[in-house]
Coordinates of C-alpha atoms in Angstrom, one line a residue:
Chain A
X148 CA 6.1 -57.4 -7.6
X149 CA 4.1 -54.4 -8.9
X150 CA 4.7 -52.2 -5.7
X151 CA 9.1 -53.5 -6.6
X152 CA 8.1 -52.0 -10.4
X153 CA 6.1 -48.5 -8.8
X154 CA 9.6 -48.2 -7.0
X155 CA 12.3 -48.6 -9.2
X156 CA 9.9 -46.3 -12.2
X157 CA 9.5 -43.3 -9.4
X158 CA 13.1 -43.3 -8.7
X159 CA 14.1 -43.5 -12.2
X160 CA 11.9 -40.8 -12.7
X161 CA 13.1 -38.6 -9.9
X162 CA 17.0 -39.4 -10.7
X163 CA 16.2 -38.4 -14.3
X164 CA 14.2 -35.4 -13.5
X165 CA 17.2 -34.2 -11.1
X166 CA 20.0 -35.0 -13.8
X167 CA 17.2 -32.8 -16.2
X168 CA 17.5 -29.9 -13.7
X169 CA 21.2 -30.1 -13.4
X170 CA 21.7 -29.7 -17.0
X171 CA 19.7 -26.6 -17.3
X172 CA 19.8 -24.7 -14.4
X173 CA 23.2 -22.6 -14.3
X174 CA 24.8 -23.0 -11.0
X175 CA 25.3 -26.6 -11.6
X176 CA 27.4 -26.1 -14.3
X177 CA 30.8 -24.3 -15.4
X178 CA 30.1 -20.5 -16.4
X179 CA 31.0 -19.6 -19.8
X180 CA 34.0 -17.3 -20.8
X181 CA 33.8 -14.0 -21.9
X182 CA 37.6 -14.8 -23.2
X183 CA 38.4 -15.0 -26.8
X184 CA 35.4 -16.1 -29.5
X185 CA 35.8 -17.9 -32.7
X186 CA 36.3 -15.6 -35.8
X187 CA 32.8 -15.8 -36.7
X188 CA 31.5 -14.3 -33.4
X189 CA 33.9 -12.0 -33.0
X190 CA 31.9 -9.9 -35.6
X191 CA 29.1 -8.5 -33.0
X192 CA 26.3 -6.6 -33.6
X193 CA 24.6 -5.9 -37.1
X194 CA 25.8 -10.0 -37.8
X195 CA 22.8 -11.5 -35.5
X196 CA 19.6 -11.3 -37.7
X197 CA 16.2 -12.1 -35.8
X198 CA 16.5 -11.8 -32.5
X199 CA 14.0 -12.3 -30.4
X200 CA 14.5 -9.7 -27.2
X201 CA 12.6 -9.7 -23.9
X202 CA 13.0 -7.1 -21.4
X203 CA 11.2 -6.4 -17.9
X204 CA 10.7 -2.7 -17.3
X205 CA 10.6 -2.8 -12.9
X206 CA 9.3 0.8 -12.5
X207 CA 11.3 3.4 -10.4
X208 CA 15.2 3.1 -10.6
X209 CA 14.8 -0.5 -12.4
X210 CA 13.0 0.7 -15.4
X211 CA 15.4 3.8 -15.6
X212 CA 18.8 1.3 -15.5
X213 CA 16.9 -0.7 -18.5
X214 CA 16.3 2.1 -20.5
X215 CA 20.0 3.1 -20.0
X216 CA 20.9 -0.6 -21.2
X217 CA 19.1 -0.9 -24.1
X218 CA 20.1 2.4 -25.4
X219 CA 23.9 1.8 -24.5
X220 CA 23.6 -1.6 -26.2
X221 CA 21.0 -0.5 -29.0
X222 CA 22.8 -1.7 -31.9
X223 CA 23.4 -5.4 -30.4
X224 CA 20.1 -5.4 -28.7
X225 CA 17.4 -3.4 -30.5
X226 CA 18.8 -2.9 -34.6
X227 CA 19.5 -6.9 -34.4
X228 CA 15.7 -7.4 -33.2
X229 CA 13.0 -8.5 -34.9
X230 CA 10.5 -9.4 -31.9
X231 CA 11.3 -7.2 -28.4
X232 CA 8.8 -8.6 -25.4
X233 CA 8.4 -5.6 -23.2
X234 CA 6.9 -6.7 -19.3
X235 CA 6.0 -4.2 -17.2
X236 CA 4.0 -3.1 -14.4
X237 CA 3.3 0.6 -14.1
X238 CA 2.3 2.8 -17.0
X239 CA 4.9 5.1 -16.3
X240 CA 7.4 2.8 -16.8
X241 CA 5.9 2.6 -20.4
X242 CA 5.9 6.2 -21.8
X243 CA 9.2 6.6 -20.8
X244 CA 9.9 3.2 -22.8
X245 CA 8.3 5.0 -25.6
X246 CA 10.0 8.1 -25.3
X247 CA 13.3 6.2 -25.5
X248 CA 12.3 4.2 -28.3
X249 CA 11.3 7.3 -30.3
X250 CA 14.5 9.1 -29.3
X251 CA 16.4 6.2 -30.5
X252 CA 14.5 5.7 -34.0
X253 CA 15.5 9.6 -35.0
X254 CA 19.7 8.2 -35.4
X255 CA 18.6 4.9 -36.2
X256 CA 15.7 2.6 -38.1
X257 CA 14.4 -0.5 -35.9
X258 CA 12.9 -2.8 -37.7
X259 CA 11.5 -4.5 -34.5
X260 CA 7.9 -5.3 -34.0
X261 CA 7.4 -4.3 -29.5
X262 CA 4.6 -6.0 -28.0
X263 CA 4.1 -5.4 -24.4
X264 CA 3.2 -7.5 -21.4
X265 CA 1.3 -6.6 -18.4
X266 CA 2.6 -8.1 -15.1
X267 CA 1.3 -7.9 -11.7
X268 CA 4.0 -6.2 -9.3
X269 CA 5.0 -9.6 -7.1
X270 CA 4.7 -7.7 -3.8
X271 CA 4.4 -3.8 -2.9
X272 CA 7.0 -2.2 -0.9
X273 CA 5.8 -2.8 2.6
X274 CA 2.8 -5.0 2.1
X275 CA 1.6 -7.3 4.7
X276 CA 2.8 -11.3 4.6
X277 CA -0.8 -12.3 4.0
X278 CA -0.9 -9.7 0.9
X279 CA 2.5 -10.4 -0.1
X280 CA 1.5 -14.7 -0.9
X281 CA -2.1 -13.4 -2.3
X282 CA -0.3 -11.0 -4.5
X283 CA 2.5 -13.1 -5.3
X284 CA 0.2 -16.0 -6.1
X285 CA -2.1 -13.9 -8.4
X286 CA 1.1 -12.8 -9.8
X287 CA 2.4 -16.2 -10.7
X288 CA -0.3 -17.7 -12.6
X289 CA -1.0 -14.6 -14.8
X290 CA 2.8 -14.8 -15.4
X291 CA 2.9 -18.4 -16.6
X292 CA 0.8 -17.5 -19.3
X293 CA 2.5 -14.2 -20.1
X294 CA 6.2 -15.9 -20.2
X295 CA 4.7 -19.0 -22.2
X296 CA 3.6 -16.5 -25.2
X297 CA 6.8 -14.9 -24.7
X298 CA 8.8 -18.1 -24.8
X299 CA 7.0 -19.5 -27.7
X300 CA 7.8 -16.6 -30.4
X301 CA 11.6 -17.3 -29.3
X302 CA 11.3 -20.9 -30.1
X303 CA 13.6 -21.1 -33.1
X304 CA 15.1 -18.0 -33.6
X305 CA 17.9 -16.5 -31.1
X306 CA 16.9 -15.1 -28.1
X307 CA 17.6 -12.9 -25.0
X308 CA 15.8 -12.3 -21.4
X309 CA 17.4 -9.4 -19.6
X310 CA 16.4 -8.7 -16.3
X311 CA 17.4 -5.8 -13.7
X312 CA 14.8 -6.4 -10.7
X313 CA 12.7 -6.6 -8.8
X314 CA 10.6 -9.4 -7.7
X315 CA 8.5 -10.2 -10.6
X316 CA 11.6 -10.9 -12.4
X317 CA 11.9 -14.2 -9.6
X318 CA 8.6 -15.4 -11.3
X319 CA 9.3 -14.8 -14.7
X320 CA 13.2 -16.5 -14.1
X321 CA 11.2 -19.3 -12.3
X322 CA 8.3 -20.1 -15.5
X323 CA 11.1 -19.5 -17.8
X324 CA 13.2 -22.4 -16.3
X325 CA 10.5 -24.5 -16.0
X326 CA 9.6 -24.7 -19.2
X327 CA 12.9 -25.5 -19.9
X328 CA 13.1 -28.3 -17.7
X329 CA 10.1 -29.8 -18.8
X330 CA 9.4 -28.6 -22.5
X331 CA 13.0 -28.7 -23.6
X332 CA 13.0 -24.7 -24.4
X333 CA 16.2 -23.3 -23.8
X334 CA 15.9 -19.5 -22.2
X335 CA 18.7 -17.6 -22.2
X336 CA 18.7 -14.9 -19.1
X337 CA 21.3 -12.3 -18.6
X338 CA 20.6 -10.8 -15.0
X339 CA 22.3 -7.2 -14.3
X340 CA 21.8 -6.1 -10.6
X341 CA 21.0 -2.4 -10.1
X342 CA 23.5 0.0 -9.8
X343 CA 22.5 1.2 -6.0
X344 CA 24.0 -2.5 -4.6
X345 CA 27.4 -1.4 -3.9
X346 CA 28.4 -4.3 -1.2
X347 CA 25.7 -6.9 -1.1
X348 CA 22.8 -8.1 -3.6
X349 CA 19.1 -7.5 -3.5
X350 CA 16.8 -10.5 -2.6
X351 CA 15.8 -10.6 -6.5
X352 CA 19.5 -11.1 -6.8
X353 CA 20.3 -13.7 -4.6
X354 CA 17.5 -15.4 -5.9
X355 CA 18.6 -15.3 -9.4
X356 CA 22.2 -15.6 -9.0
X357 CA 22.1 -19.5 -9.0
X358 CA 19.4 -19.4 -11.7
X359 CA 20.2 -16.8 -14.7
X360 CA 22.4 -17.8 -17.3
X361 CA 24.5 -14.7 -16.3
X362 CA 25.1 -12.7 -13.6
X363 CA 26.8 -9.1 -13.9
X364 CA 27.1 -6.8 -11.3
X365 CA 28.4 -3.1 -11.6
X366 CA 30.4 -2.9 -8.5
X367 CA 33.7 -4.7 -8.0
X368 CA 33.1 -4.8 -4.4
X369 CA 30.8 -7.6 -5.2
X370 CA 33.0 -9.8 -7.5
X371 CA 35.1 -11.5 -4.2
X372 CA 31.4 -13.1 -2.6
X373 CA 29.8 -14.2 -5.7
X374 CA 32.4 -15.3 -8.2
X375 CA 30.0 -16.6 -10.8
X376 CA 29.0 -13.5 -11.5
X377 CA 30.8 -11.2 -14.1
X378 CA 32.0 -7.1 -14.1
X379 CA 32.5 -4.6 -16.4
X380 CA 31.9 -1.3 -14.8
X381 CA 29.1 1.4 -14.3
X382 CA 26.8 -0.5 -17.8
X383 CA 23.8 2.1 -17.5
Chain B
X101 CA 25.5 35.6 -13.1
X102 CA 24.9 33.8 -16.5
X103 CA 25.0 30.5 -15.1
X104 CA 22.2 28.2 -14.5
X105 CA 22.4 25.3 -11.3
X106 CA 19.7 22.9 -11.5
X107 CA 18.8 21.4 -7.6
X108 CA 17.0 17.8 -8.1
X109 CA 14.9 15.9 -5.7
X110 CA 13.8 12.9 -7.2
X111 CA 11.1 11.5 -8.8
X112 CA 9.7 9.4 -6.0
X113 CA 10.0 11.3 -2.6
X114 CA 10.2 15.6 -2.1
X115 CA 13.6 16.1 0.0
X116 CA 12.2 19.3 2.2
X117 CA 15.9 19.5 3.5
X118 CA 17.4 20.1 0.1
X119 CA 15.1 22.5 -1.1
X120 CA 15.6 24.5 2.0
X121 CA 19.2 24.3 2.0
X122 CA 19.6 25.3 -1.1
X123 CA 17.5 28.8 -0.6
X124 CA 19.3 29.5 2.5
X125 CA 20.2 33.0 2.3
X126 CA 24.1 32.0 2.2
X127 CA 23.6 30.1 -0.5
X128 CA 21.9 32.2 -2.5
X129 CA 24.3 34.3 -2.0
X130 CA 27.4 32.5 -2.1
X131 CA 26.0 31.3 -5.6
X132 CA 25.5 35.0 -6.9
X133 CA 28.8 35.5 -6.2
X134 CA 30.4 32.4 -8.6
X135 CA 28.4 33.9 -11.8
X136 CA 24.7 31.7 -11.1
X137 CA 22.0 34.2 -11.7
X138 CA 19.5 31.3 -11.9
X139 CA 18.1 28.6 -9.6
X140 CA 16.2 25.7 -11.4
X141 CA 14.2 23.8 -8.9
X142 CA 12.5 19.9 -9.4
X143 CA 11.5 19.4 -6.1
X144 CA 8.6 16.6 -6.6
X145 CA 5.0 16.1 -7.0
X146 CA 2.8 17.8 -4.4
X147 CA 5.4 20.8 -3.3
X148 CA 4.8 23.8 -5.3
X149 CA 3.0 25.6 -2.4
X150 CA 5.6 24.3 0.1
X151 CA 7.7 26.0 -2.0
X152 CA 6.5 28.8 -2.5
X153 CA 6.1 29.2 1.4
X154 CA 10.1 28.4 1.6
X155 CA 11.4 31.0 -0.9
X156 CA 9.1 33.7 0.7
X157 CA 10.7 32.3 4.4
X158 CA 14.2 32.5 3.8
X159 CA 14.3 35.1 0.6
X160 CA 11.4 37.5 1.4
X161 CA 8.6 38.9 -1.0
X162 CA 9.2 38.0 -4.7
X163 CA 7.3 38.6 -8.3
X164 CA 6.5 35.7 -10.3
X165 CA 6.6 36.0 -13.8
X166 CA 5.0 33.8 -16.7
X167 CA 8.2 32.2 -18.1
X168 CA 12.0 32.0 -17.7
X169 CA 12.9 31.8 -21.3
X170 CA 14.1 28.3 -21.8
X171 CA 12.3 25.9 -24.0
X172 CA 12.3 22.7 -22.6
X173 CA 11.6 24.6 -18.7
X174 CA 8.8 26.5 -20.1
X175 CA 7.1 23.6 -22.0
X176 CA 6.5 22.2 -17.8
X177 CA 3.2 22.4 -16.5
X178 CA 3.1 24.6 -13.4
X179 CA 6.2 25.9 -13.3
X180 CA 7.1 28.7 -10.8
X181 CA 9.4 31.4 -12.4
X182 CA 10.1 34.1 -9.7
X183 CA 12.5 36.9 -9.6
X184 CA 13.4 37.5 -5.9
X185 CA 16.4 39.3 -4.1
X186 CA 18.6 39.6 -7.5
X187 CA 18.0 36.2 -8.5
X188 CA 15.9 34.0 -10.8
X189 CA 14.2 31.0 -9.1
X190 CA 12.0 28.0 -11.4
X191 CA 10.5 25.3 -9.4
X192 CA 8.8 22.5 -11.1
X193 CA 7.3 19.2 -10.0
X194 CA 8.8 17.0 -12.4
X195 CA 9.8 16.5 -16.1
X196 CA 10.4 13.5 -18.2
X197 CA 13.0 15.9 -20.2
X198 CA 15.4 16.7 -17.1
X199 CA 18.1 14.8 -19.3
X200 CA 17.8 17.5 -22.2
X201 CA 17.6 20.3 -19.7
X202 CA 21.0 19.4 -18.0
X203 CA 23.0 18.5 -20.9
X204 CA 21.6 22.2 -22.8
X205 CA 21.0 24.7 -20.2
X206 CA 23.1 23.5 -17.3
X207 CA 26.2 24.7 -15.9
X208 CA 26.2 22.9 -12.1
X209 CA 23.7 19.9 -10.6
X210 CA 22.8 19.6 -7.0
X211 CA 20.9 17.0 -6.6
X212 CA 19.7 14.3 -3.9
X213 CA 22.2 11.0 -4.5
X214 CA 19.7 8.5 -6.7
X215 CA 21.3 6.8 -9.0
X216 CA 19.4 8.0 -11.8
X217 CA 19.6 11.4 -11.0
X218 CA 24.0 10.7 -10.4
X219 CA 24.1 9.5 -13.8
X220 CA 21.9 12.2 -15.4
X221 CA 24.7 14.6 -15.0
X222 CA 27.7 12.6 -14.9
X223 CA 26.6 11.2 -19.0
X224 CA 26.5 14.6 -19.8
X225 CA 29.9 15.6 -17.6
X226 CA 28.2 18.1 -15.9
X227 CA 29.7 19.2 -12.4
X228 CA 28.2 17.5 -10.0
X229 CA 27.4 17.7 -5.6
X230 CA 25.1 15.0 -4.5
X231 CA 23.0 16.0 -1.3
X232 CA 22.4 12.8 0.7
X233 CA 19.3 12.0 2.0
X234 CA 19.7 10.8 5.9
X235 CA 16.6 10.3 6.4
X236 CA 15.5 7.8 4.7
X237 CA 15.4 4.2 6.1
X238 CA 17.2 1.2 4.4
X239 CA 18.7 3.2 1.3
X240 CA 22.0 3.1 -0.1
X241 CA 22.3 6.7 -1.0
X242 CA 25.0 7.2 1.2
X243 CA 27.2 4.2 0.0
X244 CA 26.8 4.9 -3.6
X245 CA 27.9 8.8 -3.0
X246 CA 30.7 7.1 -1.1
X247 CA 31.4 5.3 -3.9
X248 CA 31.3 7.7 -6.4
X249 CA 33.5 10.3 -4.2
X250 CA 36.0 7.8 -4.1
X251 CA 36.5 7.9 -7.6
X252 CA 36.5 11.8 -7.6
X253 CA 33.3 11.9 -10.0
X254 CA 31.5 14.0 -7.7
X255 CA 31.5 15.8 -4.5
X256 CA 29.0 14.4 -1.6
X257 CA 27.4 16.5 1.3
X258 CA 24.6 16.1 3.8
X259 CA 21.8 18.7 3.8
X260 CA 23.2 21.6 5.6
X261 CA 24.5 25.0 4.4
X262 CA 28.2 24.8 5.9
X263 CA 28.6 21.4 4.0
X264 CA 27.1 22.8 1.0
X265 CA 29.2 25.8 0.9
X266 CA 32.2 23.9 1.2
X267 CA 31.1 22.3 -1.7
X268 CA 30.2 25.2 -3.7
X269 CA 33.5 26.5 -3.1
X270 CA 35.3 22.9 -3.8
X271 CA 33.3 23.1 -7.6
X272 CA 35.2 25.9 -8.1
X273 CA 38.4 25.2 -7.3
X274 CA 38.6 21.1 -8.3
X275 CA 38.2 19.3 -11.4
X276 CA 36.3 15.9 -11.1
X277 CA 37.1 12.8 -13.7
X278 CA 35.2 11.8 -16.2
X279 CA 33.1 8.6 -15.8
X280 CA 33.9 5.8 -18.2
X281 CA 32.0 5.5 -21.4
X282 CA 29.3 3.0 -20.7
X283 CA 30.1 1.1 -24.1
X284 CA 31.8 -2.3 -23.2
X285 CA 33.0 -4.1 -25.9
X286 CA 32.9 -7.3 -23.2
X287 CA 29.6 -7.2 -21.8
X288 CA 28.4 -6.6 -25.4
X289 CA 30.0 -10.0 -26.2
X290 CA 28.4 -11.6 -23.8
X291 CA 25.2 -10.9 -25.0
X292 CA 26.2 -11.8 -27.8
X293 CA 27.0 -15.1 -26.8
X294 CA 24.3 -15.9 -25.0
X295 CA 21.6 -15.2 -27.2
X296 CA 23.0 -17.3 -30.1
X297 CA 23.7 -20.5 -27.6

C-alpha cells in the first residue's frame, strides 16, 4: 500500500515537473510574431520605464558585436534602463564597455545604474577534456550565484538577457531557465548569433536555439535549417 | 599623394603576409601612383621590430621621425612614423580608437577579413579590400568575404601582390554599395516585446 502511494506521488511529480518544463522552455511552444502589435506597443522605445537589462560581454569578436548592439539599439535598450547587469570575463572586454558607454552618454543622458559580473570563461580555446569539465564545473557554480543576483533585481520590473556567445552564455541560459522552472521567475533571453556564422551555427548556438526565448541570426542562409529562429539583416 | 590607406591586422593574431604584401615594392608604388602618400599600419601586438626588418627588406634604408601629424595616430604608444622611398609609413600595435581614425583621416582600408575590422569601415562607408587570411585553421574569414563580395560591399583578395593590385586598381575604377543602416525597426520590436512579456 505505501510502496502503490511512493508510486503514483513520484510519477505525479515527474509528469508535473515535465508539463512545468514544457511551459517554459521555448521550443516546446509556438514562437511569437514579430507581426503587427497592439496600439499601445507599437509606441517603442522611451514608453518602457525600468528595465532591467543584462548583457554578456564574450571577449574577442563577441564583446565587439555587443557593443555594436547596444549602441545601435541604445535608445530601446540603455535610455529605457534603470538596472544594466554587465557579465564578462576579460578586462579588456570592460574598458571598451566603458569607452562605449562614455561615448554614448556625450548625445545622450542614461540614467542606468551598471553593475558588473565576473564569470569564469566556460572553456579556453583548445583546452584539454579534463580542463575543459574542471573549468566548466568551476564555471557553473560561481555562475548560479552570479545569475541568481542578477535574476532577483529583475523580479518585478521588465526585463531583458541578451546573449551573443560563447560558452558561458550555455551556463548562464541553463541557471536562468532553472530558476524558472523551479522558482517561477520568468527570464526573458533574446540570443543573436555572431556575425562570422554565415551557413551553420556555433555549438553555443545549437545549444541555445531550443532554449532562448528568441533566436535571430544575421545571415539568411541560416533561416531555411532553423526556422524558429528570426532575420533582419547585418544588426551590429 | 594626399591620401591616407590604413592596412589592419587584427587585434588577436599579427598577419606577417599582409604586412608584407602590402610593402611590396609594386605596391608601394602602384599606391603612389593613385594619390596615397601615406601608409598607416596596425599590424598587432609583438611586431614592431618585425616590422621594422620588413620595410628596410623590401623598401631599403628609411628615417624615422617623431610624429606623423595626426591626433588620434600620434596619441598611440610606440608608434613608428618613417619616411622611406617618397612615402610616409606609421605602424602601430594596436588602438582602441581605430574606429575614429578611419571614419576622420581615412581615404581606403585594407584589412585582414574579421568581422569587426569589415564593419569598421563599412559603418563609416569607407572603401574597402579585405585580405583573407588562409592560413588560419577552422575560421570563416573566407565565407564571410564571400559573403560580403557578393553583395558588392567590398572587394576580397588573398595575400599576394598580383591579387592586391588587381584590387587596387578595381577601387579605382568601381563603386561598392552601401551597407544597410543597422537600425531595424523589427528587431527593435522584438525586444520590445519580449522584455515586457
Amino acid at each position: 500500500m505505501l510502496l502503490t502511494t511512493a508510486w503514483c506521488l513520484l510519477i505525479w511529480s515527474v509528469t508535473l515537473l515535465l508539463v512545468r518544463i514544457c511551459l517554459v522552455i521555448p521550443i516546446f511552444h509556438s514562437s511569437r510574431e514579430a507581426g503587427p502589435l497592439t496600439k499601445d506597443k507599437d509606441n517603442v522605445g522611451g514608453r518602457m520605464k525600468n528595465l532591467v537589462l543584462f548583457i554578456f560581454l564574450g571577449s574577442g569578436g563577441h564583446t565587439g558585436e555587443m557593443l555594436r548592439l547596444i549602441e545601435h539599439y541604445q535608445g530601446m535598450l540603455l535610455e529605457s534602463a534603470v538596472t544594466i547587469h554587465v557579465g564578462y570575463s576579460d578586462d579588456d572586454s570592460i574598458i571598451k564597455f566603458k569607452n562605449k558607454i562614455h561615448q554614448i552618454s556625450v548625445s545622450n543622458t542614461l540614467r542606468a545604474k551598471v553593475i558588473y559580473h565576473r564569470f569564469d570563461k566556460a572553456r579556453d580555446v583548445g583546452s584539454s577534456l579534463a580542463g575543459s569539465i574542471k573549468s566548466i564545473i568551476k564555471t557553473a557554480i560561481r555562475s548560479m550565484v552570479l545569475t541568481y543576483r542578477i535574476k532577483s533585481s529583475m523580479r518585478g520590473h521588465p526585463n531583458l538577457t541578451l546573449l551573443n556567445g560563447p560558452g558561458t552564455c550555455c551556463i548562464i541560459t541553463f541557471w536562468l531557465k532553472l530558476y524558472h522552472i523551479f522558482l517561477w521567475q520568468p527570464s526573458k533571453i533574446v540570443y543573436v548569433e555572431s556575425l562570422a556564422r554565415t551557413n551553420r551555427l556555433s555549438l553555443t548556438g545549437m545549444i541555445l536555439y531550443p532554449l532562448a526565448d528568441e533566436f535571430v541570426v544575421q545571415w539568411a542562409d541560416l533561416l531555411p535549417i532553423y526556422p524558429k529562429a528570426k532575420y533582419y539583416g547585418v544588426l551590429v | 599623394m594626399n591620401n591616407t590607406v590604413l592596412v589592419t591586422c587584427g587585434a588577436t593574431v599579427s598577419f606577417p603576409r599582409l604586412v608584407e604584401t602590402v610593402l611590396d615594392r609594386s605596391v608601394t608604388e602602384k599606391l603612389k601612383v593613385l594619390g596615397y602618400g601615406r601608409i598607416v599600419i596596425q599590424y598587432g601586438r609583438g611586431f614592431s621590430d618585425t616590422f621594422l626588418q620588413l620595410v628596410e627588406k623590401h623598401l631599403g634604408l628609411f628615417t624615422e621621425k617623431k610624429s606623423c601629424g595626426i591626433k588620434v595616430l600620434d596619441k598611440i604608444e610606440n608608434l613608428k612614423v618613417i619616411s622611406v622611398d617618397g612615402i610616409e609609413i606609421c605602424g602601430f600595435e594596436f588602438s582602441h580608437d581605430i574606429e575614429k581614425l578611419i571614419a576622420n583621416n581615412i581615404d581606403l582600408v585594407i584589412s585582414h577579413a574579421g568581422t569587426g575590422s569589415i564593419l569598421d569601415s563599412l559603418r563609416v562607408g569607407k572603401k574597402l579590400i579585405v585580405v583573407v587570411n588562409d592560413t588560419l585553421m577552422d575560421n570563416h574569414q573566407q565565407l564571410i568575404a564571400d559573403k560580403f563580395e557578393q553583395q558588392k560591399l567590398l572587394w576580397s583578395v588573398h595575400a599576394n601582390t598580383e591579387e592586391l593590385l588587381r584590387a587596387l586598381d578595381r577601387s579605382e575604377n568601381e563603386e561598392l554599395l552601401k551597407i544597410d543602416n543597422t537600425y531595424n525597426k523589427q528587431f527593435e520590436k522584438l525586444l520590445y516585446n519580449v522584455a515586457i512579456d
